[in-house]
Coordinates of C-alpha atoms in Angstrom, one line a residue:
Chain A
E1 CA 10.6 -162.4 -176.5
A2 CA 11.4 -161.4 -180.1
G3 CA 8.3 -162.7 -181.8
V4 CA 8.3 -164.1 -185.2
V5 CA 11.3 -162.8 -187.0
Q6 CA 11.4 -162.6 -190.9
S7 CA 14.2 -161.6 -193.2
P8 CA 14.8 -159.9 -195.4
R9 CA 12.2 -157.2 -194.9
Y10 CA 12.5 -155.9 -198.5
K11 CA 13.9 -157.6 -201.6
I12 CA 13.9 -156.3 -205.2
I13 CA 15.0 -158.7 -207.9
E14 CA 14.7 -159.0 -211.6
K15 CA 12.3 -161.6 -213.0
K16 CA 13.7 -165.0 -213.4
Q17 CA 16.0 -164.6 -210.5
P18 CA 15.7 -166.7 -207.4
V19 CA 14.7 -165.5 -204.0
A20 CA 14.6 -166.9 -200.5
F21 CA 12.8 -165.8 -197.3
W22 CA 13.6 -166.9 -193.9
C23 CA 11.4 -167.2 -190.8
N24 CA 12.1 -167.9 -187.1
P25 CA 9.0 -168.6 -185.2
I26 CA 8.3 -168.0 -181.6
S27 CA 10.2 -170.6 -179.4
G28 CA 7.9 -173.6 -178.7
H29 CA 5.5 -172.9 -181.5
N30 CA 5.1 -176.2 -183.3
T31 CA 2.9 -174.9 -186.3
L32 CA 4.2 -172.5 -188.8
Y33 CA 2.4 -170.8 -191.7
W34 CA 3.6 -169.1 -194.8
Y35 CA 0.9 -166.6 -196.2
L36 CA 1.1 -164.4 -199.4
Q37 CA -0.5 -161.1 -199.3
N38 CA -1.2 -159.0 -202.4
L39 CA -1.8 -155.3 -202.1
G40 CA -5.2 -154.5 -200.9
Q41 CA -6.0 -158.2 -200.3
G42 CA -6.1 -160.4 -197.3
P43 CA -3.3 -163.1 -196.7
E44 CA -3.7 -166.4 -198.4
L45 CA -2.2 -169.6 -197.1
L46 CA 0.8 -171.0 -199.1
I47 CA 1.7 -173.8 -196.7
R48 CA 1.3 -174.9 -193.1
Y49 CA 3.8 -176.9 -191.2
E50 CA 3.2 -179.0 -188.0
N51 CA 6.7 -179.5 -186.6
E52 CA 8.7 -180.5 -189.6
E53 CA 5.8 -181.9 -191.6
A54 CA 4.0 -179.9 -194.4
V55 CA 0.4 -180.7 -193.6
D56 CA -1.2 -178.4 -196.2
D57 CA 0.7 -177.2 -199.2
S58 CA -2.3 -177.3 -201.5
Q59 CA -2.1 -173.7 -202.4
L60 CA 1.7 -173.6 -202.9
P61 CA 2.7 -173.2 -206.7
K62 CA 5.1 -176.1 -206.7
D63 CA 6.5 -175.5 -210.1
R64 CA 8.4 -172.4 -208.7
F65 CA 7.9 -172.4 -205.0
S66 CA 9.5 -174.6 -202.4
A67 CA 9.6 -174.4 -198.6
E68 CA 11.3 -176.4 -195.9
R69 CA 11.3 -176.5 -192.1
L70 CA 14.4 -178.3 -190.9
K71 CA 14.3 -179.6 -187.4
G72 CA 10.7 -178.2 -187.0
V73 CA 12.0 -174.7 -186.1
D74 CA 13.2 -172.2 -188.7
S75 CA 11.6 -172.2 -192.1
T76 CA 12.6 -171.0 -195.7
L77 CA 10.4 -170.2 -198.6
K78 CA 12.1 -170.0 -202.0
I79 CA 10.8 -168.9 -205.4
Q80 CA 12.8 -170.0 -208.6
P81 CA 12.5 -168.4 -211.0
A82 CA 10.5 -165.3 -209.7
E83 CA 7.8 -163.8 -212.0
L84 CA 6.3 -160.3 -212.1
G85 CA 3.1 -161.6 -210.4
D86 CA 5.1 -162.8 -207.4
S87 CA 5.5 -159.2 -206.3
A88 CA 3.7 -159.2 -202.8
V89 CA 4.4 -159.5 -199.1
Y90 CA 5.2 -162.9 -197.7
L91 CA 4.1 -163.4 -194.2
C92 CA 5.1 -166.2 -191.7
A93 CA 3.1 -166.9 -188.7
S94 CA 3.4 -169.4 -185.8
S95 CA 1.2 -170.9 -183.2
F96 CA 1.3 -173.3 -180.4
A97 CA -1.9 -175.4 -180.6
T98 CA -3.1 -177.3 -183.6
S99 CA -6.6 -177.2 -182.6
G100 CA -9.1 -174.6 -183.8
A101 CA -8.5 -172.4 -180.8
N102 CA -4.9 -171.4 -181.5
V103 CA -3.9 -167.8 -181.9
L104 CA -1.4 -167.0 -184.7
T105 CA 1.4 -164.6 -184.2
F106 CA 2.6 -163.0 -187.3
G107 CA 6.0 -161.7 -188.4
A108 CA 6.4 -158.2 -190.0
G109 CA 6.5 -159.9 -193.5
S110 CA 9.1 -159.8 -196.4
R111 CA 8.0 -157.4 -199.3
L112 CA 9.1 -158.7 -202.6
T113 CA 9.3 -156.6 -205.8
V114 CA 10.0 -158.3 -209.0
L115 CA 11.0 -156.1 -211.9
Chain B
K1 CA -14.3 -172.8 -200.4
Q2 CA -14.8 -170.5 -197.6
E3 CA -15.3 -166.8 -198.7
V4 CA -14.9 -163.9 -196.3
T5 CA -16.2 -160.5 -197.2
Q6 CA -15.6 -157.3 -195.3
I7 CA -17.8 -154.1 -195.7
P8 CA -16.9 -151.3 -196.0
A9 CA -13.5 -151.4 -197.7
A10 CA -12.6 -148.2 -196.3
L11 CA -14.0 -145.8 -193.6
S12 CA -13.1 -142.3 -192.3
V13 CA -14.5 -141.2 -189.1
P14 CA -13.8 -138.1 -186.8
E15 CA -12.1 -138.9 -183.5
G16 CA -14.4 -139.9 -180.7
E17 CA -17.0 -141.5 -182.9
N18 CA -18.2 -145.1 -182.3
L19 CA -18.0 -147.3 -185.4
V20 CA -18.8 -150.9 -186.6
L21 CA -16.9 -153.0 -189.1
N22 CA -18.6 -155.9 -190.7
C23 CA -17.4 -159.3 -191.6
S24 CA -19.5 -162.2 -193.4
F25 CA -18.4 -165.6 -194.4
T26 CA -20.1 -168.3 -196.6
D27 CA -19.6 -171.5 -194.6
S28 CA -20.9 -171.5 -191.0
A29 CA -18.8 -174.6 -190.1
I30 CA -16.0 -172.7 -188.4
Y31 CA -14.0 -173.2 -185.2
N32 CA -13.6 -169.5 -184.4
L33 CA -13.2 -166.2 -185.9
Q34 CA -10.5 -163.8 -185.3
W35 CA -10.0 -160.0 -185.8
F36 CA -6.6 -158.6 -186.7
R37 CA -5.1 -155.1 -187.1
Q38 CA -2.5 -154.5 -189.7
D39 CA -0.4 -151.2 -189.7
P40 CA 1.1 -150.1 -193.0
G41 CA 4.3 -152.1 -193.8
K42 CA 3.7 -154.3 -190.7
G43 CA 2.4 -157.8 -189.8
L44 CA -0.8 -158.7 -188.4
T45 CA -1.7 -158.2 -184.7
S46 CA -4.5 -160.3 -183.1
L47 CA -7.2 -158.2 -181.5
L48 CA -9.9 -160.7 -180.5
L49 CA -10.7 -164.4 -181.0
I50 CA -14.3 -165.6 -180.7
Q51 CA -14.9 -169.4 -180.4
S52 CA -17.7 -170.8 -182.4
S53 CA -19.8 -171.4 -179.2
Q54 CA -19.4 -167.8 -178.0
R55 CA -21.5 -164.8 -178.9
E56 CA -19.0 -162.1 -178.3
Q57 CA -15.7 -161.0 -176.9
T58 CA -14.5 -157.7 -175.4
S59 CA -11.0 -156.1 -175.0
G60 CA -10.9 -152.5 -173.9
R61 CA -12.7 -150.3 -176.4
L62 CA -13.2 -153.3 -178.8
N63 CA -16.1 -155.5 -179.0
A64 CA -16.6 -158.5 -181.3
S65 CA -19.8 -160.3 -181.9
L66 CA -20.3 -163.5 -183.8
D67 CA -23.6 -164.8 -185.3
K68 CA -22.4 -168.2 -186.8
S69 CA -25.8 -169.3 -188.1
S70 CA -26.0 -166.2 -190.3
G71 CA -22.3 -166.1 -191.1
R72 CA -21.7 -162.6 -189.7
S73 CA -19.3 -160.9 -187.2
T74 CA -19.1 -157.2 -186.3
L75 CA -16.3 -155.4 -184.7
Y76 CA -17.4 -152.4 -182.7
I77 CA -14.8 -149.8 -181.8
A78 CA -15.9 -147.2 -179.1
A79 CA -14.6 -143.6 -178.8
S80 CA -12.3 -143.9 -181.7
Q81 CA -8.7 -142.4 -181.7
P82 CA -6.3 -141.5 -184.4
G83 CA -4.1 -144.4 -183.2
D84 CA -6.9 -146.8 -184.3
S85 CA -6.1 -145.9 -187.9
A86 CA -5.1 -149.2 -189.6
T87 CA -6.5 -152.0 -191.7
Y88 CA -8.7 -154.4 -189.8
L89 CA -9.0 -158.0 -191.0
C90 CA -11.3 -160.6 -190.1
A91 CA -10.3 -164.4 -190.5
V92 CA -12.3 -167.6 -189.9
V93 CA -10.8 -170.9 -188.9
T94 CA -12.0 -174.0 -190.5
G95 CA -11.8 -177.8 -189.7
A96 CA -8.4 -177.8 -191.5
N97 CA -7.1 -175.3 -189.0
N98 CA -6.5 -172.8 -191.7
L99 CA -7.4 -169.2 -191.7
F100 CA -9.5 -167.7 -194.4
F101 CA -9.1 -163.9 -194.5
G102 CA -11.3 -161.1 -195.6
T103 CA -9.9 -158.3 -197.8
G104 CA -9.9 -155.9 -194.8
T105 CA -11.4 -152.5 -193.9
R106 CA -9.1 -149.6 -194.0
L107 CA -9.9 -147.2 -191.1
T108 CA -8.9 -143.6 -190.8
V109 CA -9.7 -141.7 -187.6
I110 CA -9.3 -137.9 -188.2
P111 CA -8.1 -135.8 -185.3

């Protein structure tokens, strides 16, 4: 099994440009998460999907960030326009259960550098 | 809001030593606590999951304990090896099914 696949692995853009990240979760996993990880910090939740529904997007800066999970499988996270402070690693994770016992599987992350 | 703290932030030990990583959290109303490993430039790998009703979990040389009432967990690594060098993160799961992560402990095992 391929695990959680993210692309691109690295992206360098100038500020004010748009950027998009893609995530393919583990087959059969109904819950998908996008996390933001700044250097030297733990990941922080941006948005959580259960199937195709965004059930928690309270930490997503909606003025510039958007996400979608069409058909409840793959997901994209978009930033437009990007700011210098958006430089970070964007992690995608998926899990099967929606109870508190679920174990998340993480992708390798997409590292964004905004110049 | 749940806050998770990990001490120390960094740790260097010679190969073969036993070591303990600490994690504390402010709200004891958790479903479970998980320990993750993160290698440089990589995603997170789940190591151990302790349900709120459990006291500890073991996997090979790793042993994690949980004292929910005091808001503390420890990760014990026996007979450390250079391959154990990584950042170790703890995370607690709350009723909203979200993980709150600590800032991690960067471990270096010196051959």
